[in-house]
Amino acid sequence: MAVSADTVQQVASLAEQKYKYGFFTDIDHVQAPKGLSEDIVRFISAKKGEPEWLLEWRLRAYRHWLEMKEPDWARVDFPKIDYQDLYYYSAPKSKDDGPKSLDEVDPELLKTYEKLGIPLSEQEVLAGVRNVAIDAVFDSVSVATTFKARLEKEGVIFGSFSDAVKNHPELVRKYLGSVVPPTDNYFAALNSAVFSDGSFAYIPKGVRCPMELSTYFRINAAQTGQFERTLIIAEEGAYVSYLEGCTAPMRDENQLHAAVVELVALDDAEIKYSTVQNWYPGDADGVGGIYNFVTKRGACRGRNSKISWTQVETGSAITWKYPSCILQGDNSVGEFYSIAITNNMQQADTGTKMIHLGRNTRSRIISKGISAGRAQNTYRGLVRMGPKAEKARNHTVCDSLLIGDRCGAHTVPYIESQNASARVEHEATTSKVSEDQLFYCRQRGIDEEDALSLIVNGFCKEVLQQLPMEFAVEAQKLVGISLEGSVG
Amino acid sequence: MLQIKDLHVTVDGKEILKGLSLDIGDGEVHAIMGPNGSGKSTLSYVLAGREGYEVTGGTVRYRDQDLFTLNAEERAREGVFLAFQYPVEIPGVPTATFLKTAVNAVRRHRGEAELDAMDFLKFVRARAKELEIGDDMIKRFLNVGFSGGEKKRAEILQMALLEPTLMVLDETDSGLDIDALRIVSEGINRMRGPDRSTLMITHYQRLLNYVVPDHVHVMAGGRIVRSGGKELALELEEKGYADIASAA
């Protein structure tokens, strides 16, 4: 039996947002003038004191972007974005003088992160709360990075992208745009032109990164886009686990977030990249919220390398995102584990691309899409077996769960195989949270929202298990919170 | 414990219960027998508070309160337990996780401290052992891939953990082999006590040999047509429902 009409009606009446990260921090900030032009690109580059080659790189991307069209193939619907009506750079003023260490970081900023549950004080972390180094990105700039010294001892470079441009230009120049070219797609080109900051991580040969690396992204200023750029390089035999989290204030306007993430894994290297995306999703009627148009791609360049994407996508008004793997090295492995939850008027078109080029390459896709309210949730995935992908294998499982009868779930798999020895398997299911299951839980004393959270967490279990321990518990709670109000 | 007076219930516009009355005292065990479609399962769902069952007349008082003012989870926390005829499967949710969530929800309501993982495990293992339920079953996803017998034993385990005051057992004997029937019956008997009442819904006399009722009722056409002691069950077995229902 499906969820009763009564239950579904409650979706509407209870749809008041419970987004607890919706506050705004009143902090002095410097902004670029509104709008986008070559001058703005130059402004951003100058602000960051970039070398000439990088400015040229940005300008080429910008000129290319002008020739491009916004993609329209995704199953998402939104009014035309006026790219001249946005600010492309916003930074807390205190950053201009540049905090030299954590002690100099504006206390208002530290408070903001504390409120978000992200301790930037190393003592707290050292007290054993978490074994995680954090890079905090506030609007367009990185405001703090913890544990730099400890990581440096191991040869690990972790910090803001801007610092990497200054201190390790040879690495940035070598890898920037090598996985996601500046002309890759409309939003990637836009990002390449105006990206302001982000995280950079480099793990040298044979080093197992001693702690989780994490970046926490926060959009604060109004009418401001966030265009961060993340680059992670794992040299031969290196290992790193990286996690990003995201939140934004509640606003009636839509805000654009167009990030690019590039991962490079050389021989025997492994990168585990986890995302907990909780941008403001807009209100129950679909007013406001973040447009999350993101390009994420990893290159398994070396033999036996491995890249694993895990994402828990609960926020954003619209999510357009396909973390992908290019499996170039022989025996390389790509994984994509995804939970995408859409409630109220949220729309998500998300999935992955697994491009098998090398021999014996393997990929695994597990996607769990959950729709409630009037939301639309699409899995879109491509598995391509190249002509040299001898004995490559892919296994895909796409499960969709519907809550109520006004939401939609869609699965769009693309499979292309140019090698007869390659094997591709695809399984897909769609189910509803049944009235039977909810009643059964309630008959045992569990209230309806806890019951739903239990059922949905069960549905997502295989993916939640992939998250680092510290974050799995938070993600489980988030799964429950994002569905609040979706049953009576 | 439970007083049902002239209860009328409609499902999808069709009247299923047509003036049912039943009085269950503290510590009593009542059995309701009757043919398919007589409304037995409807009665159990109405008592448990399932949506979609419209009460069009009559009253139900449970421990001196109006049962219908409570929603399903409130009734459960107040001690109404329904052992389902067909327990649902919840994939991805380990049985232990589910049990702990339920037990702690009920404990919170009673003003008792929640059990932590260690204490809970001790508690659940002790009760599970009595029902010949091993650790592996508690680790498996709730009811997923359980055999018919395992599902019914799991229902009784939940009942033992939640310590209800009114146990409603809907066809708990169906699909059980003789060993499972013994284990389940012993589980029910262990829970009998002066402050706990039982309502057993069953087709067959078989269960009543193990769990001996104080009162037996025959249900037909949405109401109780005959009541008696435990010997009524034997008479039913001998003569069949048709005679009794038509004689009423």
XYZ file of C-alpha atoms in Angstrom:
736
model
C 0.000 0.000 0.000
C 1.301 3.455 -0.830
C 1.572 6.300 1.629
C -1.955 7.569 2.223
C -3.280 10.794 0.813
C -3.547 11.996 4.374
C 0.151 11.508 4.912
C 1.020 13.232 1.691
C -1.134 16.204 2.613
C 0.922 16.629 5.724
C 3.961 17.083 3.536
C 2.559 20.407 2.470
C 1.432 21.535 5.893
C 4.610 20.514 7.641
C 6.936 21.711 4.971
C 8.337 24.554 7.015
C 12.064 24.458 6.643
C 14.188 23.219 9.464
C 17.493 24.245 7.943
C 19.666 24.963 10.934
C 22.607 26.458 9.051
C 20.533 29.307 7.614
C 22.090 32.144 9.618
C 24.102 34.996 8.125
C 27.345 36.316 9.602
C 27.591 40.096 9.503
C 31.208 40.598 8.649
C 33.077 43.310 6.745
C 33.803 42.097 3.283
C 35.346 43.293 0.052
C 33.556 42.518 -3.166
C 34.348 42.772 -6.820
C 31.925 45.006 -8.712
C 28.820 43.148 -9.875
C 28.852 41.336 -13.162
C 31.288 39.430 -15.315
C 33.837 40.743 -17.825
C 37.524 40.373 -18.630
C 38.126 43.143 -16.101
C 36.505 41.071 -13.369
C 38.677 38.106 -14.286
C 41.717 40.392 -14.073
C 40.452 41.818 -10.775
C 40.207 38.367 -9.203
C 43.599 37.319 -10.512
C 45.193 40.547 -9.262
C 43.492 40.231 -5.890
C 45.203 36.901 -5.519
C 48.533 38.125 -6.838
C 48.623 35.422 -9.486
C 51.361 34.837 -12.035
C 50.794 35.878 -15.622
C 50.299 32.327 -16.937
C 47.365 31.761 -14.658
C 45.702 35.019 -15.679
C 46.098 33.994 -19.323
C 44.643 30.573 -18.493
C 41.617 32.241 -16.899
C 41.128 34.628 -19.797
C 41.231 31.799 -22.332
C 38.581 29.993 -20.315
C 36.481 33.169 -20.102
C 36.645 33.795 -23.852
C 35.697 30.217 -24.506
C 32.815 30.434 -22.041
C 31.400 33.420 -23.935
C 30.995 31.130 -26.960
C 29.306 28.354 -25.004
C 25.678 27.633 -24.203
C 24.235 26.664 -20.865
C 23.538 22.908 -20.995
C 19.851 21.987 -21.179
C 19.898 18.198 -21.312
C 19.494 17.628 -17.560
C 16.056 17.022 -16.083
C 16.075 20.249 -14.117
C 14.057 23.373 -14.584
C 15.036 26.881 -13.501
C 14.631 30.454 -14.713
C 17.417 31.839 -16.854
C 20.434 32.911 -14.815
C 21.552 36.499 -15.340
C 25.305 36.115 -15.102
C 25.717 39.885 -14.967
C 23.612 40.118 -11.831
C 26.060 38.242 -9.605
C 29.095 39.074 -7.577
C 32.027 36.899 -8.521
C 34.292 37.707 -5.635
C 33.593 38.338 -1.978
C 36.061 38.017 0.859
C 36.037 38.917 4.537
C 37.958 42.188 4.857
C 40.342 40.924 7.485
C 41.693 38.505 4.907
C 43.210 41.465 3.049
C 45.795 41.824 5.760
C 46.116 38.105 5.715
C 46.028 36.143 8.961
C 49.435 34.544 9.358
C 48.191 31.869 11.687
C 45.005 30.559 13.225
C 45.393 32.984 16.144
C 44.950 35.901 13.779
C 41.742 34.662 12.190
C 38.807 37.011 12.756
C 36.954 35.758 15.860
C 33.632 36.301 14.030
C 34.720 33.736 11.476
C 35.828 31.279 14.094
C 32.440 31.712 15.738
C 30.684 31.028 12.453
C 32.491 27.754 12.037
C 31.896 26.824 15.648
C 28.187 27.401 15.086
C 28.397 25.039 12.152
C 30.028 22.450 14.351
C 33.423 22.772 12.646
C 36.106 23.424 15.259
C 39.010 25.337 13.744
C 40.875 25.391 17.033
C 43.484 22.680 16.884
C 43.264 22.049 20.612
C 39.743 20.725 20.281
C 40.793 18.417 17.549
C 43.874 17.362 19.451
C 41.651 16.590 22.417
C 40.624 13.653 20.320
C 37.283 14.850 19.013
C 38.352 14.198 15.454
C 41.465 13.263 13.594
C 40.864 15.688 10.771
C 42.710 18.601 9.226
C 40.324 21.280 8.008
C 40.557 23.956 5.349
C 37.726 26.456 5.805
C 36.523 28.344 2.732
C 34.308 31.352 3.405
C 32.688 32.794 0.263
C 35.614 33.253 -2.111
C 38.599 32.636 0.126
C 40.143 30.083 2.385
C 40.182 31.545 5.904
C 42.017 28.921 7.855
C 43.746 25.593 7.548
C 44.454 23.454 10.555
C 47.303 21.026 11.182
C 49.488 22.335 8.370
C 52.664 21.735 10.351
C 51.852 18.167 11.275
C 51.029 17.335 7.659
C 54.155 19.044 6.349
C 56.250 16.710 8.443
C 54.965 13.861 6.279
C 55.520 15.880 3.125
C 51.778 16.335 2.645
C 50.808 19.710 1.249
C 47.314 20.771 2.266
C 45.859 24.235 2.210
C 44.119 26.820 0.121
C 44.413 26.814 -3.627
C 45.755 30.395 -3.518
C 48.611 29.368 -1.253
C 49.423 26.473 -3.559
C 49.639 28.858 -6.523
C 52.131 30.954 -4.524
C 54.153 28.178 -2.942
C 53.929 25.276 -5.380
C 53.292 26.843 -8.777
C 55.012 23.969 -10.613
C 52.532 21.426 -9.239
C 49.518 23.614 -9.915
C 50.680 24.377 -13.432
C 51.320 20.727 -14.173
C 47.939 19.432 -13.030
C 45.447 22.313 -13.204
C 42.947 21.605 -15.955
C 44.571 18.295 -16.773
C 41.506 16.318 -15.710
C 38.760 18.875 -16.314
C 39.960 21.084 -19.190
C 38.866 24.735 -18.951
C 36.692 24.179 -22.015
C 35.090 20.976 -20.678
C 31.604 22.327 -20.170
C 29.771 25.573 -19.568
C 30.061 25.643 -15.790
C 33.613 24.308 -15.763
C 34.632 27.080 -18.168
C 32.925 29.673 -15.982
C 34.700 28.283 -12.945
C 38.055 28.294 -14.731
C 37.624 31.993 -15.479
C 36.542 33.198 -12.068
C 37.480 30.562 -9.492
C 38.595 32.265 -6.342
C 39.786 29.647 -3.908
C 39.418 26.084 -2.835
C 41.633 23.369 -1.486
C 44.826 21.857 -2.718
C 46.292 18.593 -1.512
C 49.433 16.797 -2.579
C 50.430 13.452 -1.129
C 53.981 12.465 -1.995
C 55.145 9.066 -3.148
C 54.486 6.230 -0.747
C 52.844 8.387 1.928
C 49.661 7.381 3.602
C 48.131 10.681 4.714
C 48.083 10.496 8.536
C 44.707 12.183 8.933
C 41.492 12.843 7.076
C 41.651 16.026 5.037
C 38.548 18.109 4.970
C 37.339 21.334 3.420
C 34.367 23.153 4.738
C 32.646 25.451 2.263
C 30.403 28.251 3.426
C 28.563 30.743 1.235
C 27.787 33.813 3.332
C 27.514 36.988 1.249
C 24.330 37.728 -0.704
C 24.081 37.546 -4.482
C 27.487 35.953 -4.579
C 28.506 32.925 -6.528
C 30.977 30.496 -5.109
C 33.443 29.101 -7.598
C 35.938 26.979 -5.830
C 38.552 24.797 -7.350
C 39.943 21.726 -5.700
C 42.938 19.777 -6.867
C 44.192 16.608 -5.209
C 47.222 14.709 -6.366
C 48.244 11.329 -4.994
C 51.696 10.278 -6.127
C 52.755 6.668 -6.564
C 51.539 4.485 -3.725
C 50.027 7.415 -1.801
C 46.708 7.301 0.008
C 44.385 10.080 1.089
C 40.847 10.351 2.339
C 39.248 13.729 1.801
C 35.874 15.084 2.857
C 34.021 18.252 1.971
C 30.987 19.770 3.641
C 28.880 22.720 2.533
C 26.252 25.077 3.986
C 24.775 28.490 3.197
C 22.395 31.047 4.785
C 18.676 30.939 4.000
C 17.835 33.499 1.329
C 14.960 34.106 -1.043
C 17.280 34.463 -4.011
C 19.008 31.604 -5.732
C 22.751 31.473 -5.441
C 25.124 29.849 -7.862
C 27.783 27.402 -6.820
C 29.887 26.143 -9.734
C 32.884 24.228 -8.478
C 35.459 22.116 -10.223
C 37.250 19.250 -8.527
C 40.142 17.405 -10.127
C 41.767 14.288 -8.727
C 44.884 12.606 -10.018
C 45.974 9.158 -8.821
C 49.275 7.758 -10.074
C 50.493 4.137 -9.872
C 49.096 2.247 -6.874
C 47.660 5.449 -5.395
C 44.232 5.719 -3.826
C 42.003 8.732 -3.302
C 38.798 8.498 -1.351
C 36.684 11.611 -1.816
C 33.553 12.075 0.261
C 31.019 14.881 0.072
C 28.278 15.823 2.465
C 26.425 18.515 0.564
C 23.940 20.444 2.626
C 23.585 23.767 0.832
C 20.387 25.657 1.590
C 17.679 23.860 -0.440
C 15.172 26.714 -0.661
C 11.833 26.835 1.130
C 8.889 24.477 0.716
C 7.600 26.415 -2.306
C 10.950 26.347 -4.043
C 11.911 29.951 -3.265
C 15.630 30.442 -2.830
C 18.311 27.824 -2.473
C 21.623 27.052 -4.081
C 22.154 26.034 -7.694
C 24.822 23.401 -7.305
C 26.368 22.998 -10.770
C 29.534 21.109 -10.188
C 32.106 19.252 -12.277
C 34.067 16.581 -10.447
C 36.377 14.178 -12.152
C 39.183 11.912 -11.159
C 41.902 10.442 -13.341
C 43.266 7.044 -12.426
C 46.430 7.637 -14.424
C 48.551 4.940 -12.874
C 48.364 1.179 -12.808
C 46.360 -0.250 -9.911
C 45.205 3.186 -8.876
C 41.833 3.738 -7.285
C 39.448 6.654 -6.947
C 36.332 6.368 -4.888
C 33.615 9.031 -4.792
C 31.057 8.964 -2.010
C 28.429 11.657 -1.938
C 25.527 12.449 0.348
C 23.550 15.135 -1.437
C 20.738 16.501 0.689
C 20.807 20.251 0.054
C 20.606 22.677 -2.886
C 17.573 23.748 -4.869
C 19.139 22.132 -7.935
C 21.978 19.660 -8.101
C 23.743 19.037 -11.407
C 26.706 16.872 -10.674
C 28.439 13.798 -12.086
C 31.604 12.828 -10.202
C 33.446 10.677 -12.698
C 36.473 8.469 -13.116
C 38.771 8.111 -16.089
C 40.235 4.639 -15.687
C 43.363 4.989 -17.739
C 45.868 2.860 -15.827
C 45.587 -0.914 -16.212
C 43.785 -2.572 -13.279
C 42.581 0.781 -11.989
C 39.361 0.979 -10.014
C 36.645 3.630 -9.951
C 33.804 3.730 -7.463
C 30.779 5.959 -7.087
C 28.551 5.692 -4.052
C 25.735 8.192 -3.940
C 22.793 9.161 -1.825
C 20.708 11.956 -3.292
C 17.747 13.133 -1.257
C 15.277 15.609 -2.661
C 12.340 16.956 -0.689
C 9.754 19.701 -1.341
C 10.646 21.395 -4.659
C 14.266 20.255 -4.893
C 15.618 18.886 -8.164
C 18.620 16.658 -8.581
C 20.155 15.316 -11.770
C 23.193 13.436 -10.604
C 25.214 10.354 -11.362
C 28.616 9.480 -12.702
C 30.715 8.653 -15.711
C 33.050 5.689 -15.678
C 35.358 5.842 -18.654
C 37.273 2.580 -18.967
C 40.409 2.979 -21.056
C 42.904 0.551 -19.524
C 42.878 -3.221 -19.317
C 41.163 -4.969 -16.415
C 39.728 -1.732 -15.168
C 36.828 -2.107 -12.801
C 34.081 0.243 -11.696
C 31.258 0.028 -9.264
C 28.290 2.366 -9.042
C 25.764 2.328 -6.233
C 23.216 5.088 -6.407
C 20.378 5.614 -3.949
C 17.901 8.312 -4.892
C 15.200 9.371 -2.455
C 12.356 11.696 -3.434
C 9.719 13.275 -1.240
C 7.330 16.210 -1.556
C 7.171 17.422 -5.155
C 10.839 16.781 -5.827
C 12.390 15.297 -8.967
C 15.391 13.023 -8.689
C 17.290 11.704 -11.689
C 20.191 9.298 -11.854
C 22.172 9.865 -15.039
C 25.205 7.728 -15.614
C 27.542 6.758 -18.404
C 29.667 3.636 -18.536
C 32.033 3.601 -21.511
C 34.275 0.686 -22.371
C 37.044 1.855 -24.693
C 38.559 -0.335 -27.435
C 41.561 -1.225 -25.245
C 39.562 -1.917 -22.105
C 40.175 -5.666 -22.238
C 38.146 -7.539 -19.639
C 36.971 -4.334 -18.011
C 34.013 -4.714 -15.715
C 31.294 -2.474 -14.401
C 28.524 -3.166 -11.978
C 25.805 -0.585 -11.456
C 22.972 -0.605 -8.956
C 20.436 2.230 -9.043
C 17.757 2.193 -6.433
C 15.059 4.833 -6.117
C 12.765 5.334 -3.179
C 9.611 7.422 -3.379
C 7.860 9.010 -0.421
C 4.353 10.177 -1.326
C 2.919 10.314 -4.820
C 3.806 13.760 -6.103
C 7.539 13.239 -6.502
C 9.446 11.602 -9.320
C 12.421 9.312 -9.766
C 14.155 8.761 -13.080
C 17.033 6.552 -14.129
C 18.963 7.336 -17.295
C 21.844 4.934 -17.855
C 24.058 5.254 -20.928
C 26.223 2.281 -21.819
C 28.779 2.321 -24.630
C 31.061 -0.601 -25.243
C 33.776 -0.860 -27.863
C 35.371 -3.956 -26.446
C 33.737 -7.354 -26.681
C 35.518 -8.743 -23.605
C 34.210 -5.973 -21.340
C 31.257 -6.673 -19.099
C 28.648 -4.174 -17.963
C 25.876 -4.965 -15.510
C 23.056 -2.657 -14.585
C 20.378 -3.208 -11.963
C 17.682 -0.711 -11.143
C 14.780 -0.742 -8.714
C 12.124 1.742 -7.713
C 10.168 1.307 -4.515
C 7.921 3.258 -2.230
C 8.113 3.619 1.516
C 5.005 1.660 2.269
C 2.273 2.464 4.735
C 2.809 -1.105 5.989
C 6.405 -0.373 6.976
C 5.541 2.911 8.653
C 2.628 1.390 10.566
C 4.754 -1.539 11.666
C 7.356 0.828 13.162
C 4.715 2.996 14.808
C 3.086 -0.074 16.335
C 6.398 -0.618 18.100
C 6.321 2.886 19.597
C 8.563 4.589 17.020
C 7.135 7.892 15.815
C 6.612 8.444 12.124
C 9.614 10.675 11.435
C 11.995 8.353 13.257
C 10.436 5.448 11.397
C 11.012 7.140 8.062
C 14.581 7.977 8.998
C 15.145 4.346 9.989
C 13.697 3.010 6.738
C 15.581 5.490 4.548
C 18.853 4.920 6.396
C 18.346 1.220 5.805
C 17.796 1.922 2.124
C 21.058 3.917 1.996
C 23.089 1.585 4.153
C 25.562 0.382 1.522
C 26.523 3.973 0.736
C 26.632 5.280 4.317
C 29.056 2.469 5.122
C 31.520 3.999 2.672
C 31.824 7.257 4.614
C 34.651 7.787 7.097
C 33.438 6.842 10.577
C 33.486 10.404 11.923
C 31.046 11.538 9.285
C 28.836 8.515 8.904
C 26.920 9.335 12.079
C 26.407 12.950 11.008
C 25.284 11.846 7.576
C 22.753 9.458 9.094
C 21.271 12.290 11.121
C 21.249 14.518 8.070
C 19.293 11.892 6.142
C 16.623 12.075 8.852
C 16.629 15.876 9.018
C 16.321 16.369 5.267
C 13.163 14.319 5.226
C 11.524 16.105 8.139
C 8.014 17.108 7.219
C 7.758 14.567 4.431
C 5.379 12.405 6.452
C 2.684 13.329 8.962
C -8.209 -3.656 30.747
C -10.198 -3.343 27.522
C -13.884 -2.574 27.010
C -15.217 -2.592 23.459
C -18.833 -1.422 23.133
C -20.929 -1.679 19.974
C -17.977 -1.001 17.684
C -18.714 -0.189 14.049
C -15.821 0.134 11.593
C -15.805 0.899 7.883
C -12.977 0.213 5.449
C -13.125 1.805 1.991
C -16.804 2.541 2.494
C -17.662 -1.014 3.482
C -18.784 -1.815 7.001
C -16.631 -4.620 8.410
C -17.311 -4.472 12.145
C -21.025 -4.229 12.860
C -21.554 -3.673 16.539
C -18.839 -5.688 18.206
C -18.686 -5.766 21.993
C -16.013 -7.411 24.109
C -14.796 -7.014 27.680
C -11.312 -8.200 28.639
C -10.361 -8.121 32.297
C -6.862 -7.759 33.771
C -4.785 -10.892 33.313
C -7.366 -12.636 31.143
C -6.669 -14.530 27.950
C -9.365 -14.303 25.288
C -9.445 -16.113 21.985
C -11.433 -14.927 18.995
C -12.142 -17.552 16.384
C -14.053 -17.302 13.197
C -14.073 -17.879 9.468
C -12.145 -15.798 6.941
C -13.643 -12.379 6.322
C -15.447 -12.195 9.644
C -13.464 -9.060 10.598
C -10.905 -10.551 12.991
C -7.868 -8.830 11.494
C -9.802 -5.576 11.151
C -10.389 -5.667 14.887
C -6.669 -6.051 15.553
C -5.771 -3.148 13.244
C -8.407 -0.878 14.760
C -7.074 -1.597 18.229
C -3.524 -0.842 17.075
C -4.525 2.429 15.423
C -3.910 1.756 11.761
C -4.988 4.512 9.355
C -7.731 3.808 6.853
C -10.084 2.163 9.363
C -12.960 4.514 10.040
C -14.748 4.119 13.348
C -18.387 4.988 12.658
C -19.821 4.047 16.049
C -19.137 2.623 19.471
C -16.365 3.097 22.013
C -13.169 1.392 23.093
C -11.753 2.053 26.539
C -8.272 0.834 27.351
C -7.003 1.145 30.929
C -9.604 3.816 31.648
C -8.858 6.018 28.674
C -10.498 6.487 25.291
C -8.269 4.424 23.008
C -9.197 6.473 19.951
C -7.615 9.648 21.328
C -4.202 8.012 20.980
C -2.327 7.554 17.706
C -0.609 4.300 16.778
C 2.755 5.003 18.422
C 1.104 6.372 21.579
C -0.959 3.202 21.934
C 2.178 1.110 21.516
C 3.970 3.104 24.205
C 0.932 2.743 26.466
C 1.281 -1.018 26.184
C -0.825 -2.135 23.216
C 1.157 -4.687 21.232
C 0.093 -6.279 17.976
C 1.900 -9.404 16.806
C 1.356 -9.175 13.053
C 0.072 -11.980 10.911
C 2.437 -10.831 8.153
C 5.378 -8.909 9.668
C 6.879 -6.516 7.085
C 10.462 -6.578 5.894
C 12.651 -3.512 6.372
C 15.761 -3.921 4.206
C 19.031 -2.442 5.450
C 17.854 -2.116 9.052
C 19.434 -4.714 11.336
C 16.885 -6.347 13.639
C 18.936 -5.263 16.671
C 18.869 -1.605 15.557
C 15.130 -1.727 15.081
C 14.556 -3.409 18.443
C 16.744 -0.898 20.254
C 14.946 2.050 18.652
C 11.575 0.608 19.652
C 12.577 -0.367 23.179
C 14.077 3.051 23.868
C 11.043 4.870 22.446
C 8.837 2.945 24.870
C 11.258 3.393 27.781
C 11.398 7.163 27.211
C 7.615 7.250 27.365
C 7.627 5.347 30.643
C 10.204 7.730 32.084
C 12.865 5.044 32.172
C 16.485 5.562 31.150
C 17.353 4.515 27.607
C 19.485 1.411 27.291
C 22.926 1.811 25.787
C 24.254 -0.630 23.220
C 25.852 -2.954 25.781
C 22.917 -3.133 28.166
C 20.538 -3.554 25.289
C 22.519 -6.442 23.868
C 22.445 -8.239 27.222
C 18.707 -7.670 27.518
C 17.931 -8.834 24.006
C 20.196 -11.892 24.203
C 18.527 -13.130 27.365
C 15.060 -12.905 25.816
C 16.183 -14.210 22.448
C 17.658 -17.311 24.008
C 14.280 -18.266 25.460
C 12.854 -18.179 21.944
C 15.802 -20.063 20.459
C 16.800 -16.997 18.466
C 20.538 -16.730 17.844
C 22.776 -13.690 17.433
C 22.885 -14.129 13.677
C 19.153 -13.562 13.382
C 19.364 -10.359 15.423
C 22.072 -9.081 13.106
C 20.086 -9.774 9.955
C 17.875 -7.082 8.448
C 14.458 -6.974 10.040
C 12.355 -9.882 8.739
C 14.303 -9.924 5.466
C 14.665 -13.509 4.330
C 13.226 -14.814 7.605
C 11.258 -18.043 7.323
C 7.631 -18.010 8.445
C 8.607 -19.484 11.793
C 11.462 -17.005 12.278
C 9.159 -14.084 11.596
C 6.673 -15.242 14.234
C 9.397 -15.888 16.792
C 10.791 -12.422 16.058
C 7.340 -10.957 16.770
C 7.232 -12.707 20.139
C 10.765 -11.495 20.877
C 9.641 -7.913 20.243
C 6.693 -8.481 22.544
C 8.966 -9.813 25.278
C 11.243 -6.787 24.972
C 8.490 -4.166 24.910
C 6.630 -5.705 27.881
C 3.138 -4.615 26.824
C -0.014 -4.784 28.943
C -2.332 -5.819 26.123
C -1.049 -8.433 23.701
C -3.015 -8.800 20.481
C -1.873 -11.844 18.525
C -3.131 -12.002 14.962
C -2.942 -15.570 13.602
C 0.372 -16.067 15.322
C 0.040 -19.821 14.874
C -0.356 -19.735 11.106
C 2.522 -21.198 9.160
C 4.224 -22.709 12.208
C 5.445 -26.266 12.412
C 4.947 -28.135 15.657
C 8.321 -27.162 17.182
C 7.938 -23.513 16.323
C 4.389 -23.563 17.671
C 5.712 -24.883 20.986
C 8.452 -22.231 21.200
C 6.045 -19.423 20.347
C 3.380 -20.683 22.764
C 5.863 -20.953 25.592
C 6.943 -17.410 24.815
C 3.356 -16.211 25.138
C 2.742 -18.205 28.315
C 5.853 -16.769 29.961
C 4.357 -13.341 29.554
C 0.999 -14.148 31.103
C 0.452 -12.427 34.414
C -2.168 -10.673 36.533
C -1.527 -7.269 34.902
C -1.246 -8.394 31.315
C -4.130 -9.395 29.092
C -4.125 -11.308 25.834
C -6.349 -11.306 22.785
C -5.593 -14.198 20.434
C -7.041 -14.245 16.969
C -6.917 -17.657 15.370
C -8.584 -20.016 12.947
C -7.639 -23.155 14.707
C -7.999 -24.883 18.020
C -4.337 -26.008 17.783
C -2.767 -22.924 19.439
C -5.324 -23.063 22.242
C -3.958 -26.427 23.373
C -0.747 -24.624 24.246
C -2.019 -21.231 25.309
C -5.170 -22.074 27.179
C -7.710 -19.233 27.050
C -10.101 -18.136 29.796
C -12.722 -17.141 27.249
C -13.431 -18.102 23.656
C -15.538 -15.999 21.269
C -16.851 -16.801 17.845
C -16.893 -13.965 15.371
C -19.021 -13.862 12.256
C -20.320 -11.056 10.086
C -18.507 -8.342 12.020
C -19.707 -9.161 15.511
C -19.317 -11.729 18.233
C -22.006 -14.329 17.846
C -21.155 -16.654 20.675
C -18.966 -16.695 23.773
C -17.961 -19.415 26.151
C -15.109 -21.069 27.991
C -12.227 -23.007 26.506
C -14.541 -25.910 25.681
C -16.205 -23.769 23.001
C -13.047 -24.075 20.928
C -13.352 -27.854 20.977
C -16.985 -27.671 19.958
C -16.010 -25.421 17.062
C -13.375 -27.838 15.938
C -15.932 -30.607 15.918
C -18.902 -28.837 14.307
C -17.199 -26.160 12.170
C -18.034 -22.475 11.969
C -21.045 -22.821 9.700
C -23.255 -24.450 12.349
C -22.347 -22.035 15.085
C -22.610 -18.947 12.948
C -26.024 -19.916 11.619
C -27.277 -21.008 15.022
C -26.456 -17.576 16.429
